[in-house]
Tab-separated table of C-alpha atoms in Angstrom:
chain	number	residue	atom	x	y	z
B	1	MET	CA	-263.700	98.693	-59.575
B	2	TYR	CA	-261.928	96.529	-62.219
B	3	ARG	CA	-261.476	99.595	-64.488
B	4	LYS	CA	-260.003	101.584	-61.613
B	5	SER	CA	-257.436	98.836	-60.972
B	6	LEU	CA	-256.478	98.638	-64.635
B	7	LEU	CA	-256.319	102.413	-64.948
B	8	LEU	CA	-254.113	102.592	-61.879
B	9	ALA	CA	-251.868	99.843	-63.094
B	10	ALA	CA	-251.464	101.542	-66.486
B	11	LEU	CA	-250.821	104.892	-64.796
B	12	LEU	CA	-248.163	103.316	-62.578
B	13	ALA	CA	-246.512	101.504	-65.483
B	14	GLY	CA	-246.411	104.718	-67.463
B	15	VAL	CA	-244.983	106.671	-64.527
B	16	CYS	CA	-242.310	104.073	-63.911
B	17	SER	CA	-241.175	103.736	-67.568
B	18	THR	CA	-241.337	107.397	-68.454
B	19	ALA	CA	-239.792	108.986	-65.441
B	20	GLN	CA	-237.527	106.089	-64.618
B	21	ALA	CA	-238.687	106.574	-61.020
B	22	GLU	CA	-238.568	103.753	-58.573
B	23	LEU	CA	-241.833	103.641	-56.599
B	24	LYS	CA	-242.097	101.588	-53.486
B	25	ILE	CA	-245.521	100.005	-53.655
B	26	GLY	CA	-247.268	97.782	-51.113
B	27	VAL	CA	-250.386	95.866	-51.065
B	28	VAL	CA	-252.637	95.334	-48.008
B	29	SER	CA	-255.411	92.797	-47.506
B	30	VAL	CA	-257.949	94.731	-45.548
B	31	PRO	CA	-260.242	91.735	-45.063
B	32	GLN	CA	-257.353	89.819	-43.590
B	33	LEU	CA	-256.586	92.757	-41.178
B	34	MET	CA	-260.308	92.905	-40.261
B	35	GLU	CA	-260.226	89.126	-39.548
B	36	GLU	CA	-256.964	88.673	-37.724
B	37	SER	CA	-256.092	91.830	-35.829
B	38	PRO	CA	-256.480	91.687	-32.102
B	39	GLN	CA	-258.428	94.917	-32.282
B	40	ALA	CA	-261.051	93.250	-34.460
B	41	LYS	CA	-261.240	90.210	-32.185
B	42	SER	CA	-261.531	92.442	-29.134
B	43	ALA	CA	-264.334	94.583	-30.727
B	44	MET	CA	-266.355	91.411	-31.723
B	45	GLN	CA	-265.867	89.945	-28.255
B	46	ALA	CA	-267.106	93.117	-26.574
B	47	LEU	CA	-270.054	93.181	-28.885
B	48	GLN	CA	-270.910	89.580	-28.025
B	49	ASP	CA	-270.501	90.341	-24.258
B	50	ASP	CA	-272.694	93.367	-24.458
B	51	PHE	CA	-275.568	91.612	-26.299
B	52	MET	CA	-275.429	88.226	-24.562
B	53	PRO	CA	-277.854	89.228	-21.763
B	54	ARG	CA	-280.558	90.275	-24.251
B	55	ARG	CA	-279.904	87.187	-26.326
B	56	ARG	CA	-280.409	84.956	-23.268
B	57	GLU	CA	-283.589	86.758	-22.373
B	58	ILE	CA	-285.010	86.098	-25.890
B	59	GLU	CA	-283.991	82.472	-25.706
B	60	THR	CA	-285.716	82.142	-22.362
B	61	GLN	CA	-288.814	83.752	-23.702
B	62	GLN	CA	-288.711	81.371	-26.627
B	63	LYS	CA	-288.535	78.373	-24.354
B	64	GLU	CA	-291.402	79.694	-22.191
B	65	LEU	CA	-293.575	80.164	-25.269
B	66	LYS	CA	-292.765	76.634	-26.551
B	67	ALA	CA	-293.654	75.222	-23.144
B	68	ARG	CA	-296.964	77.101	-23.144
B	69	GLU	CA	-297.676	75.923	-26.681
B	70	ASP	CA	-296.941	72.325	-25.688
B	71	LYS	CA	-299.206	72.661	-22.669
B	72	LEU	CA	-302.032	74.046	-24.835
B	73	ALA	CA	-301.688	71.184	-27.246
B	74	ARG	CA	-301.640	68.671	-24.514
B	75	ASP	CA	-304.497	70.150	-22.422
B	76	SER	CA	-306.739	71.776	-24.992
B	77	ALA	CA	-309.158	68.821	-24.981
B	78	VAL	CA	-309.936	69.288	-21.219
B	79	MET	CA	-310.024	73.094	-21.356
B	80	SER	CA	-313.253	75.129	-21.629
B	81	GLU	CA	-313.707	77.127	-24.695
B	82	ALA	CA	-313.128	80.418	-22.829
B	83	GLU	CA	-310.023	79.147	-21.193
B	84	ARG	CA	-308.607	77.800	-24.430
B	85	SER	CA	-309.371	81.210	-26.148
B	86	LYS	CA	-307.575	83.060	-23.405
B	87	VAL	CA	-304.490	80.784	-23.593
B	88	GLU	CA	-304.395	81.121	-27.360
B	89	LYS	CA	-304.685	84.932	-27.158
B	90	ASP	CA	-301.829	84.967	-24.598
B	91	LEU	CA	-299.705	82.861	-26.908
B	92	ARG	CA	-300.354	85.123	-29.855
B	93	ASP	CA	-299.498	88.194	-27.683
B	94	GLY	CA	-296.315	86.441	-26.466
B	95	GLN	CA	-295.257	85.538	-29.950
B	96	ARG	CA	-295.848	89.083	-31.135
B	97	ASP	CA	-293.816	90.383	-28.203
B	98	LEU	CA	-291.081	87.903	-28.913
B	99	ALA	CA	-290.900	88.871	-32.563
B	100	ARG	CA	-290.716	92.566	-31.666
B	101	ARG	CA	-287.956	91.934	-29.172
B	102	GLN	CA	-286.046	89.819	-31.724
B	103	ASN	CA	-286.334	92.546	-34.319
B	104	GLU	CA	-285.140	95.224	-31.907
B	105	TYR	CA	-282.264	93.003	-30.882
B	106	VAL	CA	-281.173	92.415	-34.522
B	107	GLU	CA	-281.526	96.167	-35.312
B	108	ASP	CA	-279.531	97.214	-32.222
B	109	LEU	CA	-276.851	94.602	-32.867
B	110	ASN	CA	-276.493	95.771	-36.504
B	111	VAL	CA	-276.226	99.406	-35.557
B	112	ARG	CA	-273.659	98.626	-32.862
B	113	ARG	CA	-271.717	96.234	-35.182
B	114	ASN	CA	-271.574	98.965	-37.860
B	115	GLU	CA	-270.329	101.455	-35.356
B	116	GLU	CA	-267.632	99.074	-34.177
B	117	LEU	CA	-266.580	98.222	-37.735
B	118	GLY	CA	-266.285	101.928	-38.549
B	119	LYS	CA	-263.998	102.462	-35.544
B	120	LEU	CA	-261.953	99.418	-36.553
B	121	GLN	CA	-261.633	100.514	-40.120
B	122	ARG	CA	-260.291	103.915	-39.025
B	123	THR	CA	-257.816	102.261	-36.695
B	124	LEU	CA	-256.644	99.871	-39.517
B	125	LEU	CA	-256.340	102.714	-42.007
B	126	GLN	CA	-254.361	104.789	-39.534
B	127	GLU	CA	-252.055	101.820	-38.924
B	128	VAL	CA	-251.501	101.157	-42.600
B	129	GLN	CA	-250.687	104.833	-43.156
B	130	THR	CA	-248.349	104.933	-40.128
B	131	TYR	CA	-246.544	101.828	-41.331
B	132	ALA	CA	-246.323	103.050	-45.044
B	133	ARG	CA	-244.818	106.379	-43.870
B	134	ALA	CA	-242.343	104.662	-41.569
B	135	GLN	CA	-241.226	102.276	-44.273
B	136	GLY	CA	-241.078	104.811	-47.050
B	137	PHE	CA	-243.829	103.550	-49.288
B	138	ASP	CA	-245.009	105.723	-52.140
B	139	LEU	CA	-248.227	103.908	-52.626
B	140	VAL	CA	-250.202	101.278	-50.688
B	141	ILE	CA	-253.090	99.527	-52.482
B	142	GLY	CA	-255.999	97.814	-50.675
B	143	ASP	CA	-259.232	96.588	-52.163
B	144	GLY	CA	-259.461	95.932	-55.813
B	145	VAL	CA	-256.101	94.235	-56.241
B	146	LEU	CA	-256.351	91.373	-58.663
B	147	PHE	CA	-252.628	90.297	-58.355
B	148	ALA	CA	-249.568	91.291	-56.385
B	149	LYS	CA	-246.251	89.688	-55.914
B	150	ASP	CA	-245.649	88.309	-52.444
B	151	GLY	CA	-242.952	90.973	-51.764
B	152	LEU	CA	-245.432	93.762	-52.285
B	153	ASN	CA	-247.866	92.396	-49.734
B	154	ILE	CA	-247.371	94.279	-46.388
B	155	THR	CA	-250.383	92.857	-44.641
B	156	ALA	CA	-248.404	90.571	-42.304
B	157	ALA	CA	-246.152	93.513	-41.270
B	158	VAL	CA	-249.072	95.807	-40.580
B	159	LEU	CA	-250.859	92.911	-38.739
B	160	GLY	CA	-247.641	92.465	-36.680
B	161	ASN	CA	-247.777	96.099	-35.699
B	162	LEU	CA	-251.441	95.904	-34.753
B	163	GLN	CA	-250.713	92.819	-32.588
B	164	ALA	CA	-247.798	94.585	-31.058
B	165	ARG	CA	-250.078	97.509	-30.038
B	166	GLY	CA	-252.347	95.126	-28.165
B	167	LYS	CA	-255.952	94.504	-28.281
B	168	THR	CA	-257.350	97.995	-27.506
B	169	ALA	CA	-254.448	100.420	-27.774
B	170	PRO	CA	-254.938	103.130	-30.495
B	171	ALA	CA	-252.635	103.020	-33.561
B	172	ALA	CA	-250.722	106.317	-33.019
B	173	ALA	CA	-247.071	105.394	-32.559
B	174	PRO	CA	-244.711	104.986	-35.498
B	175	ALA	CA	-244.511	101.511	-36.999
B	176	THR	CA	-241.444	99.426	-36.176
B	177	ALA	CA	-242.060	96.179	-38.036
B	178	PRO	CA	-239.230	94.761	-40.158
B	179	LYS	CA	-238.895	96.208	-43.587
B	180	PRO	CA	-240.474	94.039	-46.306
B	181	VAL	CA	-238.576	93.044	-49.342
B	182	ASP	CA	-238.702	95.930	-51.823
B	183	LYS	CA	-239.644	94.725	-55.301
B	184	LYS	CA	-240.047	96.949	-58.239
B	185	PRO	CA	-243.407	96.762	-60.153
C-alpha cells in the first residue's frame, strides 16, 4: 500500500511538472465517512433493532441457566443421586443449546453487518464520485494517504452532502456542497 502511494505521488508530480497541467486533487477519509454519515448511523441502528430480540432471548436464557446452576449448588446436598444427575444433564444440555444459539447469533450478525457495510460503501463511493464530478476534481484519493494539505481534504463536503440527503435516501442527485479551496499539489 505504501509503495502504491509513493508511486502515485511520483507519477502525479511528474505529470504536473512535465505537462504543466493543473490537476484538481481531493482526499477523502473513508473511515470518517463510515463513522459520521447519517446513512452509516441509520444502518447500524437498524442492525441493532433487528437483532435486539434475539439478543434479549439469549440473555434471558443465560439468566435462567445461572439460576438453575445456583439452585443446583444450593440444593445438591438434599437431592437424590438420580435427581442431581438429571439436573446436571439438563444444565449441560442447556449450556450447549445456549452456546449454539450464541454462535448462530454472532454468525448471523456478522453476515448481516457485512451486507450492510457493503451497501454503505457503495453509497459512499457513489457520493464521492458524484461530488468529485460536480466540483471538477481530476483525482480523489481515499485509503493509503499518508499526508494531504487541509485544502485537499473534501471529506467534510462529501459528509455534508450525505447529511443533506438524509438518513436513508440514495446518493443519486448531483452534489451541491460549497466548493473547497483549490490547492495545487
